[in-house]
Amino acid sequence: MIAHRANLPRIPPQCQPPQIEVFADMSVASVFPRLEAKLPSVQKPIQYVGGELNSVVKDWDCAASSEAGGPTVRWALMYPDAYEVGLPNQGVQILYEVLNERDWILAERTYSVWPDMEQVMRTGDEQGRIPQFTVDSHRPVGAFDLFGLSFSTELGYTNMLNALDLAGIPLHAVDRGEDDPVVIAGGHAAFNPEPIADFIDAAVLGDGEEVVLAISEVVREWKAEDRPGGRDELLRRLAVTGNIYVPHFYDVAYAPDGVIEAVVPNRPGIPFRVRKHTLMDLDQWPYPANPLVPLAETVHERFSVEIFRGCTRGCRFCQAGMITRPVRERSIKTIGDMVENGIRKSGFEEVGLLSLSSADHTEIGDVAKGLADRYEGSNVSLSLPSTRVDAFNITLANEFSRNGRRSGLTFAPEGGSERMRKVINKMVSEEDLIRTVATAYSHGWRQVKLYFMVGLPTETDEDVLQVADLAKRVIAKGREVTGRNDIRCTVSIGGFVPKPHTPFQWAAQLDHEATDERLRLLREVVRQDKKYARAIGFRYHDGKPGIVEGLLSRGDRRVGRVIEEVWRDGGRFDGWSEHFSYDRWMESADKALAGTGVDVDWYTTRERGYDEVLPWEHLDSGLDKDWLWGDWEDALAAAEGADIEIEDCRWTPCYDCGVCPEMGTEIQVGPTGQTLLPLSVV
């Protein structure tokens, strides 16, 4: 039996971690007494218990005892996946901390429950079903004012519907009453929330740190005024800010051929376009300052520091790079302070310096050396995510492995052939890659991982087969410079999915049969060469999940019917291969889209034209449509041999993507002239 925290022996105040806040008075009852007896019947019960180091449990009416007074605003935050995936998510951790710093806001977390726990909750007890609960105080999610979900992938949509149903919140926004939470979507997938428009009340585009506080202020004011106009008026107040999208206030008209004719506001004062929110001074927001330390094993056992946000490299396939512009760097001093604070407050032994291209930080060399000096001889290790070939240098790599933890290096050429890399604007030559891996192998590395995509626009079988040639050259060069045969190269391949707000948003997606055939050909070519086959690892995903992701990423409101049908048929955890069912999705799509004149192929394998109204055109990421279209045309020209490269605008004149003038922002890069000192060496 797992004890509830209220039944645990009292810890003397001087022994308690100072970051944990616990308030005993709870005016909304915890469901834990009902849950506790059932925990031994489910796998990994620890994930439902809560009480992590640095978690916060507040009084339900925390504003009543605060200096601010007035109404309490209550958030339930969710990453719609299992605890082991959701807890390390930085976005949710940051919002959880930012919100709880205000003494009039209460924020708690909830995650998707596994099927065994879902069965327990639906079966319930003598009091009925056990509702979706938060892990902090096990309060019902349906009792909160706001239910915020962060989507980094569209494959979490069925988990959202399951959480809504378990919470007792009506699935469809139009059916919700004044006492139901306002359901708000955020994260990268929120840049096209149309497929889930029927299920959410609002969506937030862009950075969340400031906007969640602004939303809280609007809710607080509305509650203080005794909720005038009900739920509809609250949503109107959110929508007129121009930064919060309320789908209910927009009508979509379709042409006879199925394309969208227009998306327009259906009431006065609602903006025609909703703008993303951009946080400009990251140094003023050094979060997470109190990182959550999980009780159960999670996918990332480390403390992560985001060293800069945004990317201007211009890779045409990369939605994250496009929608997070402009680049905003954290200063070297802030990075050092965050690392020191995070290690001290969490006890993690690995620190990840994260961004979309971490080696591009203008002071990354000084950051690496300063941190390596400080933690040399300790149990603290430093890591970078996947590194661009043209940003890698051996000095930097050695700094990050100074404590003796030398893991494999990961590079992402993305395209197998030079032609494809020009098409996607990933300007890395084969010679660049061979020279880089030769340097790495000669300095003691034994394993390199290369990441590619299959199904890119204009791609042929030959482009994909060149991946094998590249991997063989990598192995051969490693053996040559080291004189050893224990050299390894892992080739990891993912299917390309066109994403909104990128130059490839108009592209046709490769069907899953063609994707699988190209992967089969590549696998055979690798296996047939006995000289290299055992030295090359081959990891890939088949094409079917990519088709579903493509349906969801570029879908419109009609796709919501498909999502609901899949969920009602048992769809859960679609990002997990053991739970994903392609047949379920296709059968549900046939049923849900019958009579609409559109089907899955219409959303996925069909190329779009410039004049077609895309489902997300009323959502403003700052990128100019004409610039995106011009870049798409440049990609097609590059496929035919044109020598066109869009350079990184951090170091070249502006190429008019539109973000900086449209959003009133600017690129923020160093050098700052600051140093990590006077941090003392551990």
Coordinates of N, CA, C and O in Angstrom, one line a residue, residues 407-567:
S407 N 29.9 10.1 -24.9 CA 28.9 9.4 -25.6 C 29.1 9.6 -27.1 O 30.0 10.3 -27.5
G408 N 28.2 8.9 -27.8 CA 28.3 9.1 -29.3 C 27.9 10.5 -29.7 O 27.2 11.2 -29.0
L409 N 28.4 10.8 -30.9 CA 28.0 12.1 -31.5 C 26.9 12.0 -32.5 O 26.8 11.0 -33.2
T410 N 26.0 12.9 -32.5 CA 24.8 12.9 -33.4 C 24.9 14.1 -34.4 O 25.0 15.2 -34.0
F411 N 24.8 13.8 -35.7 CA 24.7 14.8 -36.7 C 23.4 14.5 -37.5 O 23.0 13.4 -37.7
A412 N 22.9 15.6 -38.1 CA 21.7 15.5 -38.9 C 21.8 16.1 -40.3 O 21.4 17.2 -40.5
P413 N 22.4 15.3 -41.2 CA 22.4 15.8 -42.6 C 21.0 15.9 -43.2 O 20.9 16.7 -44.2
E414 N 20.1 15.1 -42.7 CA 18.7 15.1 -43.1 C 18.4 14.6 -44.5 O 17.6 13.7 -44.7
G415 N 19.2 15.0 -45.5 CA 19.0 14.5 -46.9 C 20.2 13.6 -47.3 O 21.3 13.9 -46.9
G416 N 19.9 12.5 -48.0 CA 20.9 11.6 -48.3 C 21.9 12.0 -49.4 O 23.0 11.7 -49.4
S417 N 21.4 12.9 -50.3 CA 22.2 13.3 -51.4 C 22.5 14.8 -51.3 O 21.7 15.6 -50.6
E418 N 23.5 15.3 -52.0 CA 23.8 16.7 -52.0 C 22.6 17.5 -52.6 O 22.3 18.6 -52.2
R419 N 22.0 16.9 -53.6 CA 20.8 17.6 -54.3 C 19.7 17.8 -53.3 O 19.1 18.9 -53.2
M420 N 19.4 16.7 -52.5 CA 18.3 16.9 -51.5 C 18.6 17.9 -50.4 O 17.8 18.6 -50.0
R421 N 19.9 18.0 -50.0 CA 20.3 18.9 -49.0 C 20.1 20.4 -49.5 O 19.9 21.3 -48.8
K422 N 20.3 20.6 -50.8 CA 20.1 21.9 -51.4 C 18.6 22.2 -51.4 O 18.2 23.3 -51.2
V423 N 17.8 21.2 -51.7 CA 16.3 21.4 -51.8 C 15.8 21.8 -50.4 O 15.0 22.7 -50.3
I424 N 16.3 21.2 -49.3 CA 15.8 21.5 -48.0 C 16.6 22.7 -47.3 O 16.3 23.0 -46.2
N425 N 17.6 23.2 -48.0 CA 18.5 24.3 -47.5 C 19.3 23.9 -46.3 O 19.5 24.6 -45.4
K426 N 19.7 22.6 -46.3 CA 20.6 22.1 -45.3 C 22.0 22.0 -46.0 O 22.4 21.0 -46.5
M427 N 22.7 23.1 -45.9 CA 23.9 23.3 -46.8 C 25.1 22.6 -46.1 O 26.0 23.3 -45.7
V428 N 25.1 21.3 -46.1 CA 26.2 20.5 -45.6 C 26.6 19.6 -46.7 O 25.9 18.8 -47.2
S429 N 27.9 19.7 -47.1 CA 28.4 18.9 -48.2 C 28.8 17.5 -47.6 O 29.1 17.4 -46.4
E430 N 29.0 16.5 -48.5 CA 29.4 15.2 -48.1 C 30.9 15.3 -47.5 O 31.2 14.7 -46.6
E431 N 31.7 16.2 -48.2 CA 33.0 16.4 -47.7 C 33.1 17.0 -46.3 O 33.9 16.7 -45.5
D432 N 32.2 17.9 -46.1 CA 32.1 18.5 -44.7 C 31.8 17.5 -43.7 O 32.5 17.4 -42.6
L433 N 30.9 16.6 -44.0 CA 30.5 15.5 -43.0 C 31.7 14.6 -42.8 O 32.0 14.2 -41.7
I434 N 32.3 14.1 -43.9 CA 33.5 13.2 -43.8 C 34.6 13.8 -43.0 O 35.2 13.2 -42.1
R435 N 34.9 15.1 -43.2 CA 36.0 15.7 -42.5 C 35.6 15.9 -41.0 O 36.5 15.7 -40.2
T436 N 34.4 16.1 -40.7 CA 34.0 16.3 -39.3 C 34.0 14.9 -38.6 O 34.6 14.9 -37.5
V437 N 33.5 13.8 -39.2 CA 33.6 12.6 -38.5 C 35.0 12.0 -38.4 O 35.3 11.3 -37.4
A438 N 35.8 12.4 -39.4 CA 37.2 12.0 -39.3 C 37.9 12.6 -38.1 O 38.7 11.9 -37.3
T439 N 37.6 13.9 -37.9 CA 38.2 14.5 -36.7 C 37.7 13.9 -35.4 O 38.4 13.7 -34.5
A440 N 36.4 13.6 -35.4 CA 35.8 13.0 -34.2 C 36.4 11.6 -33.9 O 36.8 11.3 -32.8
Y441 N 36.5 10.7 -34.9 CA 37.0 9.4 -34.7 C 38.5 9.5 -34.3 O 39.0 8.7 -33.5
S442 N 39.2 10.4 -34.9 CA 40.7 10.5 -34.6 C 40.9 11.0 -33.2 O 42.0 10.9 -32.6
H443 N 39.9 11.6 -32.5 CA 40.1 12.1 -31.2 C 39.4 11.2 -30.2 O 39.1 11.7 -29.0
G444 N 39.1 10.0 -30.5 CA 38.7 9.0 -29.5 C 37.2 8.6 -29.6 O 36.9 7.7 -28.9
W445 N 36.4 9.2 -30.4 CA 35.0 8.8 -30.5 C 35.0 7.5 -31.3 O 35.8 7.3 -32.3
R446 N 34.1 6.6 -31.0 CA 34.0 5.4 -31.7 C 32.6 5.2 -32.4 O 32.4 4.3 -33.2
Q447 N 31.6 6.1 -32.1 CA 30.3 5.9 -32.6 C 29.7 7.3 -33.0 O 29.8 8.2 -32.3
V448 N 29.1 7.3 -34.2 CA 28.5 8.5 -34.7 C 27.1 8.1 -35.2 O 26.9 7.0 -35.7
K449 N 26.1 8.9 -34.9 CA 24.7 8.7 -35.3 C 24.4 9.7 -36.3 O 24.6 10.9 -36.1
L450 N 23.8 9.3 -37.5 CA 23.4 10.2 -38.5 C 21.9 10.1 -38.7 O 21.3 9.1 -38.8
Y451 N 21.2 11.3 -38.7 CA 19.8 11.4 -38.8 C 19.4 11.9 -40.2 O 19.9 12.9 -40.7
F452 N 18.5 11.1 -40.9 CA 18.0 11.5 -42.2 C 16.5 11.5 -42.2 O 15.8 10.9 -41.3
M453 N 15.9 12.1 -43.3 CA 14.5 11.9 -43.5 C 14.2 11.3 -44.9 O 15.0 11.5 -45.8
V454 N 13.1 10.6 -45.0 CA 12.7 10.0 -46.3 C 11.4 10.6 -46.6 O 10.6 10.9 -45.8
G455 N 11.2 10.8 -47.9 CA 9.9 11.4 -48.4 C 9.9 12.9 -48.6 O 8.9 13.5 -48.7
L456 N 11.1 13.5 -48.6 CA 11.2 14.9 -48.9 C 10.8 15.3 -50.3 O 10.8 14.5 -51.2
P457 N 10.3 16.5 -50.5 CA 9.9 17.0 -51.8 C 10.9 16.7 -52.9 O 12.1 17.0 -52.7
T458 N 10.5 16.2 -54.0 CA 11.3 15.9 -55.2 C 12.2 14.8 -55.0 O 13.0 14.4 -55.9
E459 N 12.2 14.1 -53.9 CA 13.1 13.0 -53.6 C 12.9 11.8 -54.6 O 11.7 11.5 -55.0
T460 N 14.0 11.1 -54.9 CA 13.9 9.9 -55.7 C 14.5 8.7 -54.9 O 15.1 8.9 -53.9
D461 N 14.3 7.5 -55.4 CA 15.0 6.3 -54.8 C 16.5 6.5 -54.7 O 17.1 6.2 -53.7
E462 N 17.1 7.1 -55.7 CA 18.5 7.3 -55.7 C 19.0 8.2 -54.6 O 20.0 8.0 -54.0
D463 N 18.2 9.3 -54.3 CA 18.6 10.2 -53.2 C 18.6 9.4 -51.9 O 19.5 9.6 -51.1
V464 N 17.7 8.5 -51.7 CA 17.6 7.7 -50.4 C 18.8 6.7 -50.4 O 19.4 6.5 -49.3
L465 N 19.1 6.1 -51.5 CA 20.1 5.1 -51.5 C 21.5 5.7 -51.2 O 22.4 5.0 -50.8
Q466 N 21.6 7.0 -51.5 CA 22.9 7.6 -51.2 C 23.2 7.7 -49.7 O 24.3 7.9 -49.3
V467 N 22.1 7.5 -48.9 CA 22.4 7.4 -47.4 C 23.3 6.3 -47.1 O 24.2 6.4 -46.3
A468 N 23.1 5.1 -47.8 CA 24.0 4.0 -47.6 C 25.5 4.3 -48.0 O 26.4 3.9 -47.2
D469 N 25.6 5.0 -49.1 CA 27.0 5.3 -49.5 C 27.6 6.2 -48.5 O 28.8 6.1 -48.2
L470 N 26.9 7.2 -48.0 CA 27.4 8.1 -47.0 C 27.8 7.4 -45.7 O 28.9 7.6 -45.2
A471 N 27.0 6.5 -45.3 CA 27.3 5.7 -44.0 C 28.5 4.9 -44.2 O 29.4 4.8 -43.3
K472 N 28.7 4.3 -45.4 CA 29.9 3.5 -45.7 C 31.1 4.3 -45.7 O 32.2 3.9 -45.2
R473 N 31.0 5.5 -46.3 CA 32.2 6.4 -46.3 C 32.6 6.8 -44.9 O 33.8 7.0 -44.6
V474 N 31.6 7.0 -44.0 CA 31.8 7.4 -42.6 C 32.6 6.3 -41.9 O 33.6 6.5 -41.2
I475 N 32.1 5.0 -42.1 CA 32.8 3.9 -41.5 C 34.2 3.8 -42.0 O 35.2 3.5 -41.3
A476 N 34.4 3.8 -43.3 CA 35.7 3.7 -44.0 C 36.7 4.7 -43.5 O 37.8 4.4 -43.2
K477 N 36.2 6.0 -43.4 CA 37.1 7.1 -42.9 C 37.5 6.8 -41.4 O 38.6 7.0 -41.0
G478 N 36.5 6.4 -40.6 CA 36.8 6.1 -39.2 C 37.8 5.0 -39.1 O 38.8 5.1 -38.2
R479 N 37.7 3.9 -39.8 CA 38.7 2.9 -39.8 C 40.1 3.3 -40.3 O 41.1 2.9 -39.7
E480 N 40.0 4.2 -41.3 CA 41.3 4.7 -41.8 C 42.1 5.6 -40.8 O 43.3 5.4 -40.6
V481 N 41.4 6.5 -40.1 CA 42.1 7.4 -39.2 C 42.4 6.8 -37.9 O 43.3 7.3 -37.2
T482 N 41.7 5.7 -37.5 CA 42.0 5.1 -36.2 C 42.8 3.8 -36.3 O 43.4 3.4 -35.3
G483 N 42.7 3.2 -37.5 CA 43.3 1.9 -37.6 C 42.6 0.8 -36.8 O 43.2 -0.3 -36.5
R484 N 41.3 1.0 -36.5 CA 40.5 0.1 -35.7 C 39.3 -0.3 -36.5 O 38.8 0.4 -37.4
N485 N 38.8 -1.5 -36.1 CA 37.6 -2.0 -36.7 C 36.3 -1.9 -35.9 O 35.2 -2.4 -36.3
D486 N 36.4 -1.3 -34.7 CA 35.3 -1.2 -33.8 C 34.5 0.2 -34.0 O 33.8 0.7 -33.1
I487 N 34.6 0.7 -35.2 CA 33.9 2.0 -35.6 C 32.5 1.6 -35.9 O 32.2 0.7 -36.6
R488 N 31.6 2.5 -35.3 CA 30.1 2.2 -35.6 C 29.5 3.5 -36.1 O 29.9 4.6 -35.8
C489 N 28.5 3.3 -36.9 CA 27.7 4.4 -37.4 C 26.2 4.0 -37.4 O 25.9 2.9 -38.0
T490 N 25.4 4.7 -36.7 CA 24.0 4.4 -36.7 C 23.2 5.3 -37.6 O 23.3 6.6 -37.5
V491 N 22.4 4.8 -38.5 CA 21.6 5.6 -39.4 C 20.2 5.5 -38.9 O 19.6 4.5 -38.8
S492 N 19.7 6.7 -38.5 CA 18.3 6.8 -38.1 C 17.5 7.6 -39.1 O 17.9 8.7 -39.5
I493 N 16.3 7.0 -39.5 CA 15.6 7.6 -40.6 C 14.1 7.8 -40.1 O 13.5 6.9 -39.6
G494 N 13.6 9.1 -40.3 CA 12.2 9.4 -40.0 C 11.5 9.8 -41.3 O 12.2 10.3 -42.2
G495 N 10.2 9.6 -41.3 CA 9.5 10.1 -42.5 C 9.2 11.5 -42.4 O 8.8 12.1 -41.4
F496 N 9.3 12.2 -43.6 CA 9.0 13.6 -43.6 C 7.5 13.9 -43.6 O 6.8 13.3 -44.4
V497 N 7.1 14.9 -42.8 CA 5.7 15.3 -42.7 C 5.7 16.8 -42.9 O 6.3 17.6 -42.2
P498 N 5.0 17.3 -44.0 CA 4.9 18.7 -44.3 C 4.2 19.4 -43.1 O 3.2 18.9 -42.6
K499 N 4.7 20.5 -42.7 CA 4.1 21.2 -41.5 C 3.7 22.6 -41.9 O 4.2 23.3 -42.8
P500 N 2.6 23.1 -41.2 CA 2.2 24.5 -41.4 C 3.3 25.5 -41.1 O 4.2 25.3 -40.3
H501 N 3.2 26.7 -41.7 CA 4.1 27.8 -41.5 C 5.5 27.5 -41.9 O 6.5 28.0 -41.3
T502 N 5.7 26.6 -42.9 CA 7.0 26.3 -43.5 C 6.9 26.4 -45.0 O 5.8 26.4 -45.5
P503 N 8.0 26.6 -45.7 CA 7.9 26.6 -47.2 C 7.4 25.3 -47.7 O 6.9 25.3 -48.9
F504 N 7.4 24.2 -47.0 CA 6.9 23.0 -47.5 C 5.4 22.7 -47.1 O 4.9 21.6 -47.3
Q505 N 4.8 23.7 -46.6 CA 3.4 23.6 -46.2 C 2.5 23.3 -47.5 O 1.4 22.8 -47.3
W506 N 3.0 23.6 -48.6 CA 2.2 23.3 -49.9 C 2.5 22.0 -50.5 O 1.9 21.6 -51.5
A507 N 3.6 21.3 -50.0 CA 4.1 20.1 -50.6 C 3.2 18.9 -50.5 O 2.5 18.7 -49.5
A508 N 3.3 18.0 -51.4 CA 2.6 16.7 -51.3 C 3.4 15.7 -50.4 O 4.7 15.7 -50.5
Q509 N 2.8 15.0 -49.5 CA 3.4 14.0 -48.7 C 3.6 12.7 -49.4 O 2.7 12.3 -50.1
L510 N 4.7 12.0 -49.2 CA 4.9 10.7 -49.8 C 4.0 9.7 -49.2 O 3.8 9.7 -47.9
D511 N 3.3 8.9 -50.0 CA 2.4 7.9 -49.4 C 3.2 6.8 -48.6 O 4.4 6.6 -48.9
H512 N 2.5 6.1 -47.7 CA 3.3 5.2 -46.9 C 3.8 4.0 -47.6 O 4.9 3.5 -47.2
E513 N 3.2 3.6 -48.7 CA 3.7 2.4 -49.5 C 5.1 2.8 -50.1 O 6.0 2.0 -50.1
A514 N 5.1 4.0 -50.7 CA 6.4 4.5 -51.3 C 7.5 4.7 -50.3 O 8.7 4.4 -50.5
T515 N 7.1 5.2 -49.1 CA 8.0 5.4 -48.0 C 8.6 4.1 -47.6 O 9.9 3.9 -47.5
D516 N 7.8 3.1 -47.4 CA 8.3 1.8 -46.9 C 9.1 1.1 -48.0 O 10.1 0.4 -47.6
E517 N 8.8 1.3 -49.2 CA 9.6 0.7 -50.3 C 11.0 1.3 -50.4 O 12.0 0.6 -50.5
R518 N 11.1 2.6 -50.2 CA 12.4 3.2 -50.2 C 13.2 2.8 -49.0 O 14.4 2.6 -49.1
L519 N 12.6 2.6 -47.8 CA 13.3 2.1 -46.7 C 13.8 0.7 -46.9 O 14.8 0.3 -46.4
R520 N 12.9 -0.1 -47.5 CA 13.3 -1.5 -47.8 C 14.5 -1.6 -48.7 O 15.5 -2.3 -48.5
L521 N 14.5 -0.8 -49.8 CA 15.6 -0.7 -50.7 C 16.9 -0.3 -50.0 O 18.0 -0.9 -50.2
L522 N 16.8 0.7 -49.1 CA 18.0 1.2 -48.4 C 18.5 0.1 -47.4 O 19.7 -0.2 -47.3
R523 N 17.6 -0.6 -46.7 CA 18.0 -1.6 -45.8 C 18.7 -2.7 -46.5 O 19.7 -3.3 -46.0
E524 N 18.2 -3.1 -47.7 CA 18.8 -4.2 -48.5 C 20.2 -3.8 -48.9 O 21.2 -4.6 -48.8
V525 N 20.4 -2.6 -49.4 CA 21.7 -2.1 -49.8 C 22.7 -2.2 -48.7 O 23.9 -2.6 -48.9
V526 N 22.3 -1.7 -47.5 CA 23.2 -1.8 -46.4 C 23.6 -3.2 -46.0 O 24.7 -3.5 -45.7
R527 N 22.6 -4.1 -46.0 CA 22.8 -5.4 -45.5 C 23.7 -6.3 -46.5 O 24.4 -7.2 -46.1
Q528 N 23.6 -5.9 -47.8 CA 24.2 -6.7 -48.8 C 25.7 -6.5 -48.8 O 26.5 -7.4 -49.3
D529 N 26.2 -5.4 -48.3 CA 27.7 -5.1 -48.3 C 28.3 -5.7 -47.0 O 28.2 -5.0 -45.9
K530 N 28.8 -6.9 -47.1 CA 29.3 -7.5 -45.9 C 30.5 -6.8 -45.2 O 30.8 -6.9 -44.0
K531 N 31.2 -5.9 -46.0 CA 32.3 -5.2 -45.4 C 31.8 -4.2 -44.4 O 32.6 -3.8 -43.5
Y532 N 30.6 -3.6 -44.6 CA 30.1 -2.6 -43.7 C 28.8 -2.9 -42.9 O 28.5 -2.2 -42.0
A533 N 28.1 -3.9 -43.3 CA 26.8 -4.2 -42.8 C 26.8 -4.2 -41.3 O 25.9 -3.6 -40.6
R534 N 27.7 -4.9 -40.7 CA 27.7 -5.1 -39.2 C 28.1 -3.8 -38.5 O 27.8 -3.7 -37.3
A535 N 28.7 -2.9 -39.2 CA 29.2 -1.7 -38.5 C 28.1 -0.6 -38.6 O 28.2 0.5 -38.0
I536 N 27.1 -0.8 -39.4 CA 26.0 0.2 -39.6 C 24.8 -0.2 -38.9 O 24.2 -1.2 -39.3
G537 N 24.3 0.5 -37.9 CA 23.0 0.3 -37.3 C 22.0 1.0 -38.2 O 22.2 2.1 -38.7
F538 N 20.8 0.4 -38.2 CA 19.7 1.0 -39.1 C 18.4 1.1 -38.3 O 17.9 0.0 -37.9
R539 N 18.0 2.3 -38.0 CA 16.7 2.5 -37.2 C 15.8 3.3 -38.1 O 16.2 4.3 -38.7
Y540 N 14.5 2.9 -38.1 CA 13.6 3.7 -38.9 C 12.2 3.4 -38.4 O 11.9 2.5 -37.7
H541 N 11.3 4.3 -38.9 CA 9.8 4.1 -38.6 C 9.2 3.9 -39.9 O 9.5 4.5 -40.9
D542 N 8.2 3.0 -40.0 CA 7.5 2.8 -41.2 C 6.6 4.0 -41.6 O 6.5 5.0 -40.8
G543 N 6.1 4.1 -42.7 CA 5.4 5.3 -43.2 C 4.0 5.5 -42.7 O 3.5 6.6 -42.9
K544 N 3.4 4.6 -42.0 CA 2.0 4.7 -41.6 C 1.8 5.8 -40.6 O 0.9 6.6 -40.7
P545 N 2.5 5.8 -39.5 CA 2.3 6.9 -38.5 C 2.5 8.3 -39.1 O 1.8 9.3 -38.7
G546 N 3.4 8.4 -40.1 CA 3.6 9.7 -40.7 C 2.4 10.2 -41.5 O 2.1 11.4 -41.5
I547 N 1.6 9.3 -42.1 CA 0.4 9.7 -42.8 C -0.6 10.3 -41.8 O -1.3 11.3 -42.0
V548 N -0.8 9.6 -40.6 CA -1.7 10.1 -39.6 C -1.2 11.5 -39.1 O -2.0 12.4 -38.9
E549 N 0.1 11.6 -38.8 CA 0.6 12.9 -38.4 C 0.3 14.0 -39.5 O 0.0 15.1 -39.1
G550 N 0.5 13.6 -40.7 CA 0.2 14.5 -41.8 C -1.2 15.0 -41.9 O -1.5 16.1 -42.1
L551 N -2.1 14.0 -41.7 CA -3.5 14.3 -41.6 C -3.8 15.3 -40.5 O -4.6 16.3 -40.7
L552 N -3.2 15.1 -39.4 CA -3.5 16.0 -38.2 C -2.8 17.4 -38.3 O -3.3 18.4 -37.9
S553 N -1.6 17.4 -38.9 CA -0.8 18.6 -38.9 C -1.3 19.6 -39.9 O -1.3 20.8 -39.7
R554 N -1.9 19.1 -41.1 CA -2.4 20.1 -42.1 C -3.9 20.0 -42.2 O -4.5 20.5 -43.2
G555 N -4.6 19.4 -41.2 CA -6.0 19.2 -41.3 C -6.8 20.5 -41.0 O -6.2 21.4 -40.5
D556 N -8.1 20.4 -41.3 CA -9.0 21.5 -40.9 C -10.0 21.0 -39.9 O -9.8 19.9 -39.4
R557 N -11.1 21.7 -39.7 CA -12.0 21.3 -38.6 C -12.7 20.0 -38.9 O -13.2 19.3 -38.0
R558 N -12.8 19.6 -40.2 CA -13.5 18.4 -40.5 C -12.7 17.2 -39.9 O -13.3 16.1 -39.7
V559 N -11.4 17.3 -39.7 CA -10.6 16.2 -39.2 C -10.9 15.9 -37.7 O -10.6 14.9 -37.2
G560 N -11.5 16.9 -37.0 CA -11.9 16.7 -35.7 C -12.8 15.5 -35.5 O -12.8 14.7 -34.5
R561 N -13.7 15.3 -36.5 CA -14.6 14.1 -36.5 C -13.8 12.8 -36.5 O -14.2 11.8 -35.9
V562 N -12.7 12.8 -37.3 CA -11.8 11.6 -37.3 C -11.2 11.3 -36.0 O -11.2 10.2 -35.5
I563 N -10.7 12.4 -35.4 CA -10.0 12.2 -34.0 C -11.0 11.6 -33.0 O -10.7 10.7 -32.3
E564 N -12.2 12.2 -33.0 CA -13.2 11.7 -32.1 C -13.6 10.3 -32.4 O -13.8 9.5 -31.4
E565 N -13.8 9.9 -33.6 CA -14.1 8.5 -34.0 C -13.0 7.6 -33.6 O -13.3 6.5 -33.0
V566 N -11.7 8.0 -33.7 CA -10.6 7.1 -33.3 C -10.6 6.9 -31.8 O -10.5 5.8 -31.3
W567 N -10.9 8.0 -31.1 CA -10.9 7.9 -29.6 C -12.0 7.0 -29.2 O -11.8 6.2 -28.3

